[in-house]
PDB file of C-alpha atoms in Angstrom:
ATOM      1  CA  UNK A 365      72.371  28.036 -87.623  1.00 60.00           C
ATOM      2  CA  UNK A 366      74.344  28.836 -83.948  1.00 68.00           C
ATOM      3  CA  UNK A 367      76.072  25.543 -82.462  1.00 75.00           C
ATOM      4  CA  UNK A 368      75.558  25.348 -78.632  1.00 71.00           C
ATOM      5  CA  UNK A 369      76.939  23.101 -76.159  1.00 77.00           C
ATOM      6  CA  UNK A 370      75.332  20.383 -73.991  1.00 73.00           C
ATOM      7  CA  UNK A 371      76.879  19.387 -70.562  1.00 75.00           C
ATOM      8  CA  UNK A 372      75.936  16.934 -68.652  1.00 69.00           C
ATOM      9  CA  UNK A 373      77.024  14.151 -65.764  1.00 73.00           C
ATOM     10  CA  UNK A 374      74.913  11.541 -66.192  1.00 67.00           C
ATOM     11  CA  UNK A 375      73.289   9.936 -69.158  1.00 62.00           C
ATOM     12  CA  UNK A 376      69.667   8.560 -67.821  1.00 67.00           C
ATOM     13  CA  UNK A 377      67.417   6.246 -70.335  1.00 64.00           C
ATOM     14  CA  UNK A 378      63.679   7.056 -70.436  1.00 65.00           C
ATOM     15  CA  UNK A 379      63.013   3.334 -69.312  1.00 63.00           C
ATOM     16  CA  UNK A 380      63.556   1.343 -72.621  1.00 65.00           C
ATOM     17  CA  UNK A 381      66.106  -0.673 -70.673  1.00 60.00           C
ATOM     18  CA  UNK A 382      65.572  -3.192 -67.843  1.00 64.00           C
ATOM     19  CA  UNK A 383      67.213  -4.067 -64.985  1.00 63.00           C
ATOM     20  CA  UNK A 384      69.233  -1.388 -62.504  1.00 60.00           C
ATOM     21  CA  UNK A 385      71.424  -0.321 -65.232  1.00 60.00           C
ATOM     22  CA  UNK A 386      69.468   2.937 -66.113  1.00 61.00           C
ATOM     23  CA  UNK A 387      71.971   5.241 -65.918  1.00 63.00           C
ATOM     24  CA  UNK A 388      75.623   5.760 -66.074  1.00 66.00           C
ATOM     25  CA  UNK A 389      78.557   8.393 -65.477  1.00 72.00           C
ATOM     26  CA  UNK A 390      79.289  10.149 -68.669  1.00 72.00           C
ATOM     27  CA  UNK A 391      83.057   9.560 -66.896  1.00 75.00           C
ATOM     28  CA  UNK A 392      82.189   5.693 -68.000  1.00 71.00           C
ATOM     29  CA  UNK A 393      81.690   6.798 -71.774  1.00 71.00           C
ATOM     30  CA  UNK A 394      84.807   8.955 -72.425  1.00 74.00           C
ATOM     31  CA  UNK A 395      87.219   6.495 -70.613  1.00 76.00           C
ATOM     32  CA  UNK A 396      85.791   3.015 -71.028  1.00 74.00           C
ATOM     33  CA  UNK A 397      84.877   3.096 -74.369  1.00 85.00           C
ATOM     34  CA  UNK A 398      87.261   1.988 -77.223  1.00 91.00           C
ATOM     35  CA  UNK A 399      89.295   4.979 -78.855  1.00 94.00           C
ATOM     36  CA  UNK A 400      90.279   3.011 -81.740  1.00 95.00           C
ATOM     37  CA  UNK A 401      88.852  -0.737 -83.579  1.00 95.00           C
ATOM     38  CA  UNK A 402      89.189  -1.963 -86.475  1.00 97.00           C
ATOM     39  CA  UNK A 403      87.745  -5.195 -88.216  1.00 97.00           C
ATOM     40  CA  UNK A 404      89.790  -5.879 -91.530  1.00 97.00           C
ATOM     41  CA  UNK A 405      90.211  -8.900 -94.035  1.00 97.00           C
ATOM     42  CA  UNK A 406      93.841 -10.059 -93.323  1.00 94.00           C
ATOM     43  CA  UNK A 407      94.464 -12.219 -96.349  1.00 94.00           C
ATOM     44  CA  UNK A 408      96.447 -11.098 -99.467  1.00 93.00           C
ATOM     45  CA  UNK A 409      96.263  -7.193 -99.436  1.00 95.00           C
ATOM     46  CA  UNK A 410      94.394  -6.177 -96.160  1.00 96.00           C
ATOM     47  CA  UNK A 411      91.521  -4.154 -96.212  1.00 97.00           C
ATOM     48  CA  UNK A 412      89.406  -2.501 -93.705  1.00 98.00           C
ATOM     49  CA  UNK A 413      85.900  -3.656 -93.395  1.00 97.00           C
ATOM     50  CA  UNK A 414      84.837  -1.613 -90.698  1.00 97.00           C
ATOM     51  CA  UNK A 415      86.313   0.571 -88.265  1.00 97.00           C
ATOM     52  CA  UNK A 416      86.651   3.656 -85.804  1.00 96.00           C
ATOM     53  CA  UNK A 417      89.621   5.927 -85.252  1.00 96.00           C
ATOM     54  CA  UNK A 418      91.601   3.545 -87.995  1.00 97.00           C
ATOM     55  CA  UNK A 419      92.580   5.504 -91.401  1.00 97.00           C
ATOM     56  CA  UNK A 420      94.503   3.169 -93.194  1.00 97.00           C
ATOM     57  CA  UNK A 421      96.686  -0.374 -93.044  1.00 97.00           C
ATOM     58  CA  UNK A 422     100.072  -1.457 -94.024  1.00 95.00           C
ATOM     59  CA  UNK A 423     101.122  -5.042 -95.171  1.00 96.00           C
ATOM     60  CA  UNK A 424     104.510  -5.552 -92.931  1.00 93.00           C
ATOM     61  CA  UNK A 425     104.551  -9.102 -93.850  1.00 93.00           C
ATOM     62  CA  UNK A 426     102.809 -12.282 -93.432  1.00 94.00           C
ATOM     63  CA  UNK A 427     100.074 -12.011 -91.185  1.00 94.00           C
ATOM     64  CA  UNK A 428     101.449  -8.571 -89.569  1.00 94.00           C
ATOM     65  CA  UNK A 429      99.664  -5.640 -90.486  1.00 95.00           C
ATOM     66  CA  UNK A 430      99.850  -1.876 -88.982  1.00 94.00           C
ATOM     67  CA  UNK A 431      96.683   0.067 -87.856  1.00 95.00           C
ATOM     68  CA  UNK A 432      97.485   3.773 -88.416  1.00 96.00           C
ATOM     69  CA  UNK A 433      95.401   5.884 -85.829  1.00 96.00           C
ATOM     70  CA  UNK A 434      93.091   8.801 -87.691  1.00 96.00           C
ATOM     71  CA  UNK A 435      93.582  10.259 -84.429  1.00 95.00           C
ATOM     72  CA  UNK A 436      96.802   9.584 -82.314  1.00 95.00           C
ATOM     73  CA  UNK A 437      96.584   8.598 -78.906  1.00 93.00           C
ATOM     74  CA  UNK A 438      97.707  10.761 -75.891  1.00 91.00           C
ATOM     75  CA  UNK A 439     100.611   8.284 -75.019  1.00 91.00           C
ATOM     76  CA  UNK A 440     102.113   4.713 -75.529  1.00 89.00           C
ATOM     77  CA  UNK A 441     100.399   3.498 -72.078  1.00 89.00           C
ATOM     78  CA  UNK A 442      97.277   2.106 -73.878  1.00 91.00           C
ATOM     79  CA  UNK A 443      95.668  -1.097 -73.832  1.00 91.00           C
ATOM     80  CA  UNK A 444      94.902  -3.527 -76.757  1.00 92.00           C
ATOM     81  CA  UNK A 445      93.182  -6.793 -77.756  1.00 92.00           C
ATOM     82  CA  UNK A 446      92.800  -8.477 -80.651  1.00 93.00           C
ATOM     83  CA  UNK A 447      91.052 -11.477 -82.331  1.00 93.00           C
ATOM     84  CA  UNK A 448      90.885 -13.566 -85.666  1.00 92.00           C
ATOM     85  CA  UNK A 449      88.134 -15.563 -87.428  1.00 89.00           C
ATOM     86  CA  UNK A 450      89.359 -19.162 -87.132  1.00 88.00           C
ATOM     87  CA  UNK A 451      89.991 -21.369 -84.032  1.00 85.00           C
ATOM     88  CA  UNK A 452      93.347 -21.516 -82.821  1.00 87.00           C
ATOM     89  CA  UNK A 453      95.122 -18.527 -83.784  1.00 91.00           C
ATOM     90  CA  UNK A 454      96.176 -15.823 -81.883  1.00 91.00           C
ATOM     91  CA  UNK A 455      95.979 -12.089 -82.515  1.00 92.00           C
ATOM     92  CA  UNK A 456      98.925 -10.012 -80.751  1.00 89.00           C
ATOM     93  CA  UNK A 457      98.465  -6.651 -80.442  1.00 87.00           C
ATOM     94  CA  UNK A 458     101.535  -5.556 -79.412  1.00 72.00           C
ATOM     95  CA  UNK A 459     104.201  -8.137 -80.224  1.00 62.00           C
ATOM     96  CA  UNK A 460     106.738  -7.552 -77.847  1.00 60.00           C
ATOM     97  CA  UNK A 461     107.358  -4.123 -78.577  1.00 66.00           C
ATOM     98  CA  UNK A 462     106.339  -0.530 -77.298  1.00 70.00           C
ATOM     99  CA  UNK A 463     103.001   0.764 -78.669  1.00 80.00           C
ATOM    100  CA  UNK A 464     103.055   3.833 -80.663  1.00 89.00           C
ATOM    101  CA  UNK A 465     100.663   6.714 -80.415  1.00 93.00           C
ATOM    102  CA  UNK A 466     100.022   6.759 -84.105  1.00 94.00           C
ATOM    103  CA  UNK A 467     100.083   3.115 -85.215  1.00 93.00           C
ATOM    104  CA  UNK A 468      98.891  -0.215 -83.718  1.00 93.00           C
ATOM    105  CA  UNK A 469     100.189  -3.115 -85.206  1.00 93.00           C
ATOM    106  CA  UNK A 470      98.687  -6.815 -85.283  1.00 94.00           C
ATOM    107  CA  UNK A 471     100.495 -10.215 -85.546  1.00 94.00           C
ATOM    108  CA  UNK A 472      98.405 -13.265 -86.083  1.00 95.00           C
ATOM    109  CA  UNK A 473      99.718 -16.962 -85.551  1.00 94.00           C
ATOM    110  CA  UNK A 474      98.616 -20.513 -85.136  1.00 92.00           C
ATOM    111  CA  UNK A 475      98.968 -22.697 -82.365  1.00 92.00           C
ATOM    112  CA  UNK A 476     102.511 -23.609 -83.538  1.00 92.00           C
ATOM    113  CA  UNK A 477     103.217 -20.144 -83.324  1.00 91.00           C
ATOM    114  CA  UNK A 478     103.579 -20.084 -87.450  1.00 94.00           C
ATOM    115  CA  UNK A 479     102.480 -16.859 -88.899  1.00 94.00           C
ATOM    116  CA  UNK A 480      98.904 -17.347 -90.635  1.00 94.00           C
ATOM    117  CA  UNK A 481      96.457 -14.693 -92.384  1.00 95.00           C
ATOM    118  CA  UNK A 482      92.908 -15.116 -91.386  1.00 95.00           C
ATOM    119  CA  UNK A 483      89.771 -13.683 -93.432  1.00 94.00           C
ATOM    120  CA  UNK A 484      88.895 -11.422 -90.141  1.00 96.00           C
ATOM    121  CA  UNK A 485      91.327  -9.662 -87.786  1.00 96.00           C
ATOM    122  CA  UNK A 486      89.630  -7.487 -84.988  1.00 96.00           C
ATOM    123  CA  UNK A 487      91.851  -4.859 -83.201  1.00 95.00           C
ATOM    124  CA  UNK A 488      91.004  -2.434 -80.625  1.00 94.00           C
ATOM    125  CA  UNK A 489      92.534   0.347 -78.608  1.00 93.00           C
ATOM    126  CA  UNK A 490      91.404   1.533 -75.109  1.00 92.00           C
ATOM    127  CA  UNK A 491      93.048   4.503 -73.789  1.00 89.00           C
ATOM    128  CA  UNK A 492      93.366   8.470 -74.383  1.00 89.00           C
ATOM    129  CA  UNK A 493      93.007  10.074 -77.559  1.00 89.00           C
ATOM    130  CA  UNK A 494      95.602  12.907 -77.627  1.00 85.00           C
TER     131      UNK A 494
END
């Protein structure tokens, strides 16, 4: 079976979406989508629950976990964000250090600044894949 190419500039729905947003330029899909996201159990030995472009985790220290990308980012100038499963926790996704093109490090603290492990950690990266 031969593989072909489909080229298009705009995606348009066949009418299932209500409102005015029935088409989108493909640049928004390529440039606006998360290039990596991960949902993992941050207690004990961290383990991935679900992910996109995240191959494995490294347990660095209490509440500090590195997410290894399956495909590296193009450069270290990508945007990150994170969230935890408990109230009053902060998930830092850079921790005052520069991003790496191959790893995103997460660190969870409570409002007192103490490292704390939580059941669910979410982290994502927006940028360009190498």
